[in-house]
Amino acid sequence: MLRIITLSEETMDDRFVVVPPSNLHLHFADLLESMDGADVTFHVAGRMFSAHRLILAARSPVFRAELLGAMKEKAGGPIEIHDMEADVFKCLLHFIYTDSLPDLQMASNQGEAHLDVMMASHLLVAADRYNIERLKLICKHKLCSHIDADMAATSLVLAEQHCCNGLKEACLQFLASPSNLEAVMTSDG
């Protein structure tokens, strides 16, 4: 008895050729790290950051207008970024190049979770400023999942200032509990 087994084209392809996941983000991270071909420099809180106009413009309509459009910055010295911490700008650049957040390392004596929440707060402001919606959503998600007595009031103000309705609803729901409201009123947040 002869038994014929036929494999579908999909099955055969998977058996013989495995396509790895994209590593484009790693190449862009290397480009940011090496600064090869960088054509714009930013001065942020005493630190200098080099980047690539086209990558920034591709990821942010605000950067596109500032770097390529009618608002184009002079091609002279570094572009000054005020009212942002250097670590926040560094994380913003990392996200722009890799579509992911780096390990967060800001100074904090209140623990790692608090550190992540504080960075998420700062990054939400930066994401809103540069109209980077995916980053803004990631930050809102992080903040919604870490609402506590220390951060509820701060997160509520942030939500109001940056039109984050879901975050605002999460804060109000947290504050609706009398015990949570009392804890917030006795905390620094």
PDB file of C-alpha atoms in Angstrom:
ATOM      1  CA  MET A   1       0.000   0.000   0.000  1.00  0.00           C
ATOM      2  CA  LEU A   2       1.343   3.340  -1.052  1.00  0.00           C
ATOM      3  CA  ARG A   3       0.372   6.309   1.061  1.00  0.00           C
ATOM      4  CA  ILE A   4       0.664   9.772  -0.437  1.00  0.00           C
ATOM      5  CA  ILE A   5       0.909  12.691   1.929  1.00  0.00           C
ATOM      6  CA  THR A   6       0.474  16.124   0.489  1.00  0.00           C
ATOM      7  CA  LEU A   7       1.591  19.196   2.314  1.00  0.00           C
ATOM      8  CA  SER A   8      -0.002  22.494   1.735  1.00  0.00           C
ATOM      9  CA  GLU A   9       2.193  25.235   0.366  1.00  0.00           C
ATOM     10  CA  GLU A  10       2.002  27.061   3.700  1.00  0.00           C
ATOM     11  CA  THR A  11       3.197  24.043   5.657  1.00  0.00           C
ATOM     12  CA  MET A  12       6.085  23.404   3.285  1.00  0.00           C
ATOM     13  CA  ASP A  13       7.218  27.022   3.440  1.00  0.00           C
ATOM     14  CA  ASP A  14       7.179  26.973   7.242  1.00  0.00           C
ATOM     15  CA  ARG A  15       9.205  23.767   7.341  1.00  0.00           C
ATOM     16  CA  PHE A  16      11.951  24.934   5.024  1.00  0.00           C
ATOM     17  CA  VAL A  17      12.114  28.693   5.426  1.00  0.00           C
ATOM     18  CA  VAL A  18      11.610  30.432   8.736  1.00  0.00           C
ATOM     19  CA  VAL A  19      11.161  34.182   8.578  1.00  0.00           C
ATOM     20  CA  PRO A  20      12.421  35.796  11.778  1.00  0.00           C
ATOM     21  CA  PRO A  21      10.594  38.707  13.368  1.00  0.00           C
ATOM     22  CA  SER A  22      11.578  42.144  12.170  1.00  0.00           C
ATOM     23  CA  ASN A  23      14.671  43.647  13.748  1.00  0.00           C
ATOM     24  CA  LEU A  24      14.315  47.037  12.104  1.00  0.00           C
ATOM     25  CA  HIS A  25      13.977  48.621  15.536  1.00  0.00           C
ATOM     26  CA  LEU A  26      17.443  47.323  16.455  1.00  0.00           C
ATOM     27  CA  HIS A  27      18.968  48.911  13.358  1.00  0.00           C
ATOM     28  CA  PHE A  28      17.326  52.239  14.138  1.00  0.00           C
ATOM     29  CA  ALA A  29      18.477  52.001  17.771  1.00  0.00           C
ATOM     30  CA  ASP A  30      22.038  51.444  16.504  1.00  0.00           C
ATOM     31  CA  LEU A  31      21.663  54.455  14.214  1.00  0.00           C
ATOM     32  CA  LEU A  32      20.579  56.631  17.143  1.00  0.00           C
ATOM     33  CA  GLU A  33      23.365  55.296  19.347  1.00  0.00           C
ATOM     34  CA  SER A  34      26.130  55.705  16.746  1.00  0.00           C
ATOM     35  CA  MET A  35      24.861  59.076  15.485  1.00  0.00           C
ATOM     36  CA  ASP A  36      25.999  58.111  11.963  1.00  0.00           C
ATOM     37  CA  GLY A  37      24.492  60.583   9.516  1.00  0.00           C
ATOM     38  CA  ALA A  38      22.888  62.679  12.256  1.00  0.00           C
ATOM     39  CA  ASP A  39      21.929  66.083  10.894  1.00  0.00           C
ATOM     40  CA  VAL A  40      20.222  67.826  13.795  1.00  0.00           C
ATOM     41  CA  THR A  41      21.295  68.482  17.378  1.00  0.00           C
ATOM     42  CA  PHE A  42      19.124  69.283  20.375  1.00  0.00           C
ATOM     43  CA  HIS A  43      20.203  70.984  23.582  1.00  0.00           C
ATOM     44  CA  VAL A  44      18.058  69.756  26.468  1.00  0.00           C
ATOM     45  CA  ALA A  45      18.717  70.617  30.115  1.00  0.00           C
ATOM     46  CA  GLY A  46      22.473  70.876  29.620  1.00  0.00           C
ATOM     47  CA  ARG A  47      22.844  67.760  27.446  1.00  0.00           C
ATOM     48  CA  MET A  48      23.248  67.441  23.692  1.00  0.00           C
ATOM     49  CA  PHE A  49      21.380  64.885  21.576  1.00  0.00           C
ATOM     50  CA  SER A  50      22.021  64.179  17.900  1.00  0.00           C
ATOM     51  CA  ALA A  51      19.325  62.777  15.637  1.00  0.00           C
ATOM     52  CA  HIS A  52      18.156  62.422  12.044  1.00  0.00           C
ATOM     53  CA  ARG A  53      15.627  64.938  10.710  1.00  0.00           C
ATOM     54  CA  LEU A  54      13.892  62.460   8.404  1.00  0.00           C
ATOM     55  CA  ILE A  55      13.321  59.884  11.132  1.00  0.00           C
ATOM     56  CA  LEU A  56      11.939  62.500  13.513  1.00  0.00           C
ATOM     57  CA  ALA A  57       9.763  63.948  10.748  1.00  0.00           C
ATOM     58  CA  ALA A  58       8.426  60.518   9.808  1.00  0.00           C
ATOM     59  CA  ARG A  59       7.311  59.838  13.384  1.00  0.00           C
ATOM     60  CA  SER A  60       6.009  63.236  14.494  1.00  0.00           C
ATOM     61  CA  PRO A  61       4.014  65.827  12.550  1.00  0.00           C
ATOM     62  CA  VAL A  62       5.337  68.470  14.932  1.00  0.00           C
ATOM     63  CA  PHE A  63       8.950  67.544  14.199  1.00  0.00           C
ATOM     64  CA  ARG A  64       8.046  67.424  10.494  1.00  0.00           C
ATOM     65  CA  ALA A  65       6.833  71.024  10.626  1.00  0.00           C
ATOM     66  CA  GLU A  66       9.766  72.167  12.772  1.00  0.00           C
ATOM     67  CA  LEU A  67      12.491  70.388  10.817  1.00  0.00           C
ATOM     68  CA  LEU A  68      11.214  70.199   7.231  1.00  0.00           C
ATOM     69  CA  GLY A  69       8.210  72.455   6.816  1.00  0.00           C
ATOM     70  CA  ALA A  70       7.363  76.122   7.067  1.00  0.00           C
ATOM     71  CA  MET A  71       8.503  76.247  10.704  1.00  0.00           C
ATOM     72  CA  LYS A  72      11.880  74.773   9.666  1.00  0.00           C
ATOM     73  CA  GLU A  73      14.587  75.522  12.201  1.00  0.00           C
ATOM     74  CA  LYS A  74      17.762  77.153  10.952  1.00  0.00           C
ATOM     75  CA  ALA A  75      20.420  74.606  10.057  1.00  0.00           C
ATOM     76  CA  GLY A  76      22.863  76.317  12.394  1.00  0.00           C
ATOM     77  CA  GLY A  77      23.388  75.466  16.029  1.00  0.00           C
ATOM     78  CA  PRO A  78      21.515  73.096  18.261  1.00  0.00           C
ATOM     79  CA  ILE A  79      17.770  73.387  18.727  1.00  0.00           C
ATOM     80  CA  GLU A  80      16.946  74.389  22.282  1.00  0.00           C
ATOM     81  CA  ILE A  81      14.281  72.314  24.022  1.00  0.00           C
ATOM     82  CA  HIS A  82      13.025  74.023  27.151  1.00  0.00           C
ATOM     83  CA  ASP A  83      10.788  72.663  29.902  1.00  0.00           C
ATOM     84  CA  MET A  84      11.816  69.022  29.439  1.00  0.00           C
ATOM     85  CA  GLU A  85      14.282  66.887  31.380  1.00  0.00           C
ATOM     86  CA  ALA A  86      17.169  65.357  29.439  1.00  0.00           C
ATOM     87  CA  ASP A  87      16.222  61.798  30.487  1.00  0.00           C
ATOM     88  CA  VAL A  88      12.698  62.343  29.187  1.00  0.00           C
ATOM     89  CA  PHE A  89      13.976  63.611  25.820  1.00  0.00           C
ATOM     90  CA  LYS A  90      16.339  60.642  25.618  1.00  0.00           C
ATOM     91  CA  CYS A  91      13.393  58.254  26.175  1.00  0.00           C
ATOM     92  CA  LEU A  92      11.356  60.188  23.607  1.00  0.00           C
ATOM     93  CA  LEU A  93      14.109  59.777  21.009  1.00  0.00           C
ATOM     94  CA  HIS A  94      14.451  56.082  21.841  1.00  0.00           C
ATOM     95  CA  PHE A  95      10.716  55.628  21.305  1.00  0.00           C
ATOM     96  CA  ILE A  96      10.782  57.552  18.029  1.00  0.00           C
ATOM     97  CA  TYR A  97      13.561  55.323  16.691  1.00  0.00           C
ATOM     98  CA  THR A  98      12.439  51.948  18.090  1.00  0.00           C
ATOM     99  CA  ASP A  99       8.702  52.216  18.812  1.00  0.00           C
ATOM    100  CA  SER A 100       9.455  50.934  22.315  1.00  0.00           C
ATOM    101  CA  LEU A 101      10.425  52.372  25.660  1.00  0.00           C
ATOM    102  CA  PRO A 102      13.897  51.821  27.112  1.00  0.00           C
ATOM    103  CA  ASP A 103      14.513  50.628  30.636  1.00  0.00           C
ATOM    104  CA  LEU A 104      13.693  53.690  32.685  1.00  0.00           C
ATOM    105  CA  GLN A 105      16.501  54.981  34.883  1.00  0.00           C
ATOM    106  CA  MET A 106      15.626  58.283  36.485  1.00  0.00           C
ATOM    107  CA  ALA A 107      16.672  59.025  40.054  1.00  0.00           C
ATOM    108  CA  SER A 108      13.923  58.065  42.464  1.00  0.00           C
ATOM    109  CA  ASN A 109      13.944  57.065  46.101  1.00  0.00           C
ATOM    110  CA  GLN A 110      10.340  55.851  45.998  1.00  0.00           C
ATOM    111  CA  GLY A 111      10.839  52.591  44.156  1.00  0.00           C
ATOM    112  CA  GLU A 112      10.804  51.280  40.611  1.00  0.00           C
ATOM    113  CA  ALA A 113       7.016  51.391  40.094  1.00  0.00           C
ATOM    114  CA  HIS A 114       6.921  55.049  41.131  1.00  0.00           C
ATOM    115  CA  LEU A 115       9.820  55.710  38.774  1.00  0.00           C
ATOM    116  CA  ASP A 116       7.950  54.184  35.826  1.00  0.00           C
ATOM    117  CA  VAL A 117       4.829  56.200  36.641  1.00  0.00           C
ATOM    118  CA  MET A 118       6.747  59.469  36.936  1.00  0.00           C
ATOM    119  CA  MET A 119       8.518  58.850  33.622  1.00  0.00           C
ATOM    120  CA  ALA A 120       5.184  57.907  32.027  1.00  0.00           C
ATOM    121  CA  SER A 121       3.770  61.235  33.247  1.00  0.00           C
ATOM    122  CA  HIS A 122       6.649  63.200  31.723  1.00  0.00           C
ATOM    123  CA  LEU A 123       6.557  61.181  28.501  1.00  0.00           C
ATOM    124  CA  LEU A 124       2.814  61.726  28.162  1.00  0.00           C
ATOM    125  CA  VAL A 125       3.446  65.477  28.160  1.00  0.00           C
ATOM    126  CA  ALA A 126       6.226  65.058  25.567  1.00  0.00           C
ATOM    127  CA  ALA A 127       4.087  62.728  23.424  1.00  0.00           C
ATOM    128  CA  ASP A 128       1.264  65.257  23.465  1.00  0.00           C
ATOM    129  CA  ARG A 129       3.654  68.099  22.617  1.00  0.00           C
ATOM    130  CA  TYR A 130       5.086  66.236  19.598  1.00  0.00           C
ATOM    131  CA  ASN A 131       1.819  64.500  18.635  1.00  0.00           C
ATOM    132  CA  ILE A 132       3.131  60.946  18.984  1.00  0.00           C
ATOM    133  CA  GLU A 133      -0.156  59.138  19.593  1.00  0.00           C
ATOM    134  CA  ARG A 134       1.157  55.618  20.208  1.00  0.00           C
ATOM    135  CA  LEU A 135       3.505  56.862  22.936  1.00  0.00           C
ATOM    136  CA  LYS A 136       0.700  58.893  24.460  1.00  0.00           C
ATOM    137  CA  LEU A 137      -1.520  55.785  24.565  1.00  0.00           C
ATOM    138  CA  ILE A 138       1.231  53.701  26.166  1.00  0.00           C
ATOM    139  CA  CYS A 139       1.731  56.371  28.830  1.00  0.00           C
ATOM    140  CA  LYS A 140      -2.009  56.677  29.497  1.00  0.00           C
ATOM    141  CA  HIS A 141      -2.242  52.899  29.857  1.00  0.00           C
ATOM    142  CA  LYS A 142       0.671  52.872  32.314  1.00  0.00           C
ATOM    143  CA  LEU A 143      -0.844  55.692  34.363  1.00  0.00           C
ATOM    144  CA  CYS A 144      -4.308  54.086  34.407  1.00  0.00           C
ATOM    145  CA  SER A 145      -2.848  50.854  35.733  1.00  0.00           C
ATOM    146  CA  HIS A 146      -0.955  52.614  38.545  1.00  0.00           C
ATOM    147  CA  ILE A 147      -3.481  54.994  40.062  1.00  0.00           C
ATOM    148  CA  ASP A 148      -2.991  55.189  43.807  1.00  0.00           C
ATOM    149  CA  ALA A 149      -3.366  57.749  46.590  1.00  0.00           C
ATOM    150  CA  ASP A 150       0.042  59.264  45.808  1.00  0.00           C
ATOM    151  CA  MET A 151      -0.595  59.791  42.082  1.00  0.00           C
ATOM    152  CA  ALA A 152      -4.381  60.154  41.665  1.00  0.00           C
ATOM    153  CA  ALA A 153      -4.564  63.948  41.918  1.00  0.00           C
ATOM    154  CA  THR A 154      -1.464  64.469  39.773  1.00  0.00           C
ATOM    155  CA  SER A 155      -2.749  62.054  37.134  1.00  0.00           C
ATOM    156  CA  LEU A 156      -6.153  63.757  37.136  1.00  0.00           C
ATOM    157  CA  VAL A 157      -4.587  67.170  36.492  1.00  0.00           C
ATOM    158  CA  LEU A 158      -2.387  65.666  33.773  1.00  0.00           C
ATOM    159  CA  ALA A 159      -5.428  64.015  32.169  1.00  0.00           C
ATOM    160  CA  GLU A 160      -7.309  67.310  32.175  1.00  0.00           C
ATOM    161  CA  GLN A 161      -4.390  69.290  30.710  1.00  0.00           C
ATOM    162  CA  HIS A 162      -3.677  66.804  27.913  1.00  0.00           C
ATOM    163  CA  CYS A 163      -7.208  65.695  26.948  1.00  0.00           C
ATOM    164  CA  CYS A 164      -6.856  62.132  28.248  1.00  0.00           C
ATOM    165  CA  ASN A 165     -10.482  61.189  28.854  1.00  0.00           C
ATOM    166  CA  GLY A 166      -9.823  57.534  29.715  1.00  0.00           C
ATOM    167  CA  LEU A 167      -7.197  58.490  32.295  1.00  0.00           C
ATOM    168  CA  LYS A 168      -9.521  61.127  33.710  1.00  0.00           C
ATOM    169  CA  GLU A 169     -12.323  58.560  34.070  1.00  0.00           C
ATOM    170  CA  ALA A 170      -9.962  56.106  35.786  1.00  0.00           C
ATOM    171  CA  CYS A 171      -8.858  58.788  38.263  1.00  0.00           C
ATOM    172  CA  LEU A 172     -12.433  59.848  38.993  1.00  0.00           C
ATOM    173  CA  GLN A 173     -13.468  56.233  39.507  1.00  0.00           C
ATOM    174  CA  PHE A 174     -10.582  55.790  41.964  1.00  0.00           C
ATOM    175  CA  LEU A 175     -11.547  58.995  43.791  1.00  0.00           C
ATOM    176  CA  ALA A 176     -15.215  57.948  43.968  1.00  0.00           C
ATOM    177  CA  SER A 177     -14.342  55.548  46.769  1.00  0.00           C
ATOM    178  CA  PRO A 178     -14.535  57.407  50.117  1.00  0.00           C
ATOM    179  CA  SER A 179     -11.510  55.528  51.492  1.00  0.00           C
ATOM    180  CA  ASN A 180      -9.436  56.354  48.398  1.00  0.00           C
ATOM    181  CA  LEU A 181     -10.499  59.993  48.508  1.00  0.00           C
ATOM    182  CA  GLU A 182      -9.489  60.215  52.160  1.00  0.00           C
ATOM    183  CA  ALA A 183      -6.110  58.619  51.386  1.00  0.00           C
ATOM    184  CA  VAL A 184      -5.530  61.122  48.568  1.00  0.00           C
ATOM    185  CA  MET A 185      -6.422  64.053  50.807  1.00  0.00           C
ATOM    186  CA  THR A 186      -3.828  62.958  53.376  1.00  0.00           C
ATOM    187  CA  SER A 187      -1.108  62.257  50.791  1.00  0.00           C
ATOM    188  CA  ASP A 188       1.231  64.561  48.898  1.00  0.00           C
ATOM    189  CA  GLY A 189      -0.247  63.501  45.527  1.00  0.00           C
TER     190      GLY A 189
END
